Amino acid sequence: QVQLQESGPGLVKPSQTLSLTCTVSGDSISSGNFYWSWIRQRPGKGLEWIGYIFYAGNMKYNPSLESRLTISIDTWKNQFSLRLSSVTAADTALYYCARAVRSVGRFHFDLWGQGTLVTVSS
Amino acid sequence: DIQMTQSPSSLSASIGDRVTIACRASQTISNYLNWYQQKPGKAPKLLISAASTLQSGVPSRFSGSGSGTDFTLTISGLQPEDFASYYCQHSYTIPWTFGQGTKVEI
């Protein structure tokens, strides 16, 4: 079955760039009407959608993060990635990659990675 | 941004109870509303999409209703495995946002 797996450093220093990769296994990242997404959950808090990318390259970002955010896709490696620059302690969170399905103009997240904890600290 | 407000933030219930969780959007979102269940240490799991469409494999004791700004998730006959946190989420406009969550406890 299709699975998502996040990878990347668990510790990032303040002002540096947080970089994570999500590897998709079990299907091609280019197949289907899927929008490959990043979502985070700060400690003890709710869920925050970060952004998504479609295999053709178009993306949407959360405006609150857009100035620091880049989401990219590598269809050859079946991966998509997140880069968040100028991080602060407020970016400490459990980061999930997820697959959003588009159906009649509506989107829902039907598949999630297990999540990876990123701590911003010196 | 569209704000999603869930109520209550937490609730205590017993096995077999009927549980209702409310989610209100700060503006109309038609039925662009999804519900997720999250257990400790796990990723969220999709329960319901488009306000009322039960996902494959999700027990029929879960149901969703509503349209516009007011939505409800109902669990009819709470089971031990249902003790978890529940989140609503809209996809009406960017940015997609989630409710703050409702924790269902014993």
PDB file of C-alpha atoms in Angstrom, chain B residues 28-104:
ATOM      1  CA  THR B  28     -19.767  29.805   5.126  1.00  0.00           C
ATOM      2  CA  ILE B  29     -17.799  26.846   3.749  1.00  0.00           C
ATOM      3  CA  SER B  30     -20.627  24.894   2.071  1.00  0.00           C
ATOM      4  CA  ASN B  31     -19.719  21.279   2.869  1.00  0.00           C
ATOM      5  CA  TYR B  32     -15.943  21.656   2.458  1.00  0.00           C
ATOM      6  CA  LEU B  33     -15.465  20.084   5.873  1.00  0.00           C
ATOM      7  CA  ASN B  34     -13.548  17.027   7.030  1.00  0.00           C
ATOM      8  CA  TRP B  35     -13.229  15.214  10.360  1.00  0.00           C
ATOM      9  CA  TYR B  36     -10.130  13.447  11.678  1.00  0.00           C
ATOM     10  CA  GLN B  37      -9.379  11.275  14.677  1.00  0.00           C
ATOM     11  CA  GLN B  38      -5.965  11.419  16.353  1.00  0.00           C
ATOM     12  CA  LYS B  39      -4.709   9.053  19.009  1.00  0.00           C
ATOM     13  CA  PRO B  40      -1.640   9.838  21.150  1.00  0.00           C
ATOM     14  CA  GLY B  41       1.596   9.423  19.249  1.00  0.00           C
ATOM     15  CA  LYS B  42      -0.198   8.777  15.967  1.00  0.00           C
ATOM     16  CA  ALA B  43      -0.962  10.749  12.856  1.00  0.00           C
ATOM     17  CA  PRO B  44      -4.534  11.912  12.319  1.00  0.00           C
ATOM     18  CA  LYS B  45      -6.879   9.538  10.528  1.00  0.00           C
ATOM     19  CA  LEU B  46      -9.581  10.714   8.134  1.00  0.00           C
ATOM     20  CA  LEU B  47     -13.060   9.768   9.305  1.00  0.00           C
ATOM     21  CA  ILE B  48     -15.431  11.881   7.245  1.00  0.00           C
ATOM     22  CA  SER B  49     -15.042  14.073   4.173  1.00  0.00           C
ATOM     23  CA  ALA B  50     -17.418  16.558   2.559  1.00  0.00           C
ATOM     24  CA  ALA B  51     -19.189  16.949   5.907  1.00  0.00           C
ATOM     25  CA  SER B  52     -20.994  13.615   5.800  1.00  0.00           C
ATOM     26  CA  THR B  53     -19.161  11.055   3.625  1.00  0.00           C
ATOM     27  CA  LEU B  54     -17.921   8.230   5.786  1.00  0.00           C
ATOM     28  CA  GLN B  55     -14.541   6.914   4.701  1.00  0.00           C
ATOM     29  CA  SER B  56     -14.091   3.282   3.796  1.00  0.00           C
ATOM     30  CA  GLY B  57     -13.306   1.179   6.833  1.00  0.00           C
ATOM     31  CA  VAL B  58     -14.604   3.708   9.343  1.00  0.00           C
ATOM     32  CA  PRO B  59     -17.280   2.232  11.630  1.00  0.00           C
ATOM     33  CA  SER B  60     -20.831   3.302  10.918  1.00  0.00           C
ATOM     34  CA  ARG B  61     -21.220   4.616  14.474  1.00  0.00           C
ATOM     35  CA  PHE B  62     -19.423   7.720  13.202  1.00  0.00           C
ATOM     36  CA  SER B  63     -21.526  10.212  11.292  1.00  0.00           C
ATOM     37  CA  GLY B  64     -21.211  13.802  10.174  1.00  0.00           C
ATOM     38  CA  SER B  65     -23.734  16.448   9.300  1.00  0.00           C
ATOM     39  CA  GLY B  66     -24.040  20.126   8.558  1.00  0.00           C
ATOM     40  CA  SER B  67     -23.508  22.688   5.867  1.00  0.00           C
ATOM     41  CA  GLY B  68     -22.675  26.367   5.693  1.00  0.00           C
ATOM     42  CA  THR B  69     -21.106  27.273   9.017  1.00  0.00           C
ATOM     43  CA  ASP B  70     -22.272  24.636  11.492  1.00  0.00           C
ATOM     44  CA  PHE B  71     -21.211  21.019  11.506  1.00  0.00           C
ATOM     45  CA  THR B  72     -21.470  18.045  13.829  1.00  0.00           C
ATOM     46  CA  LEU B  73     -19.574  14.817  14.344  1.00  0.00           C
ATOM     47  CA  THR B  74     -21.595  12.176  16.170  1.00  0.00           C
ATOM     48  CA  ILE B  75     -20.369   8.913  17.643  1.00  0.00           C
ATOM     49  CA  SER B  76     -23.341   6.661  18.346  1.00  0.00           C
ATOM     50  CA  GLY B  77     -22.301   4.117  20.920  1.00  0.00           C
ATOM     51  CA  LEU B  78     -18.811   5.085  22.076  1.00  0.00           C
ATOM     52  CA  GLN B  79     -16.296   2.257  22.011  1.00  0.00           C
ATOM     53  CA  PRO B  80     -12.998   1.988  23.937  1.00  0.00           C
ATOM     54  CA  GLU B  81     -10.993   2.650  20.776  1.00  0.00           C
ATOM     55  CA  ASP B  82     -12.839   5.949  20.204  1.00  0.00           C
ATOM     56  CA  PHE B  83     -11.138   7.733  23.075  1.00  0.00           C
ATOM     57  CA  ALA B  84      -9.002  10.178  21.130  1.00  0.00           C
ATOM     58  CA  SER B  85      -8.870  13.751  19.892  1.00  0.00           C
ATOM     59  CA  TYR B  86     -11.028  14.852  16.999  1.00  0.00           C
ATOM     60  CA  TYR B  87     -10.362  17.706  14.579  1.00  0.00           C
ATOM     61  CA  CYS B  88     -12.445  19.381  11.926  1.00  0.00           C
ATOM     62  CA  GLN B  89     -10.758  20.951   8.894  1.00  0.00           C
ATOM     63  CA  HIS B  90     -12.036  23.029   5.974  1.00  0.00           C
ATOM     64  CA  SER B  91     -10.754  23.185   2.409  1.00  0.00           C
ATOM     65  CA  TYR B  92     -12.955  26.038   1.191  1.00  0.00           C
ATOM     66  CA  THR B  93     -10.189  28.573   0.663  1.00  0.00           C
ATOM     67  CA  ILE B  94      -6.476  28.897   1.230  1.00  0.00           C
ATOM     68  CA  PRO B  95      -5.286  28.592   3.936  1.00  0.00           C
ATOM     69  CA  TRP B  96      -6.952  25.363   4.965  1.00  0.00           C
ATOM     70  CA  THR B  97      -7.399  25.447   8.706  1.00  0.00           C
ATOM     71  CA  PHE B  98      -8.230  23.017  11.471  1.00  0.00           C
ATOM     72  CA  GLY B  99     -10.305  23.355  14.585  1.00  0.00           C
ATOM     73  CA  GLN B 100      -8.443  23.341  17.876  1.00  0.00           C
ATOM     74  CA  GLY B 101      -9.548  19.802  18.622  1.00  0.00           C
ATOM     75  CA  THR B 102     -11.882  17.989  20.996  1.00  0.00           C
ATOM     76  CA  LYS B 103     -10.456  15.422  23.376  1.00  0.00           C
ATOM     77  CA  VAL B 104     -12.836  12.589  24.235  1.00  0.00           C
TER      78      VAL B 104
END
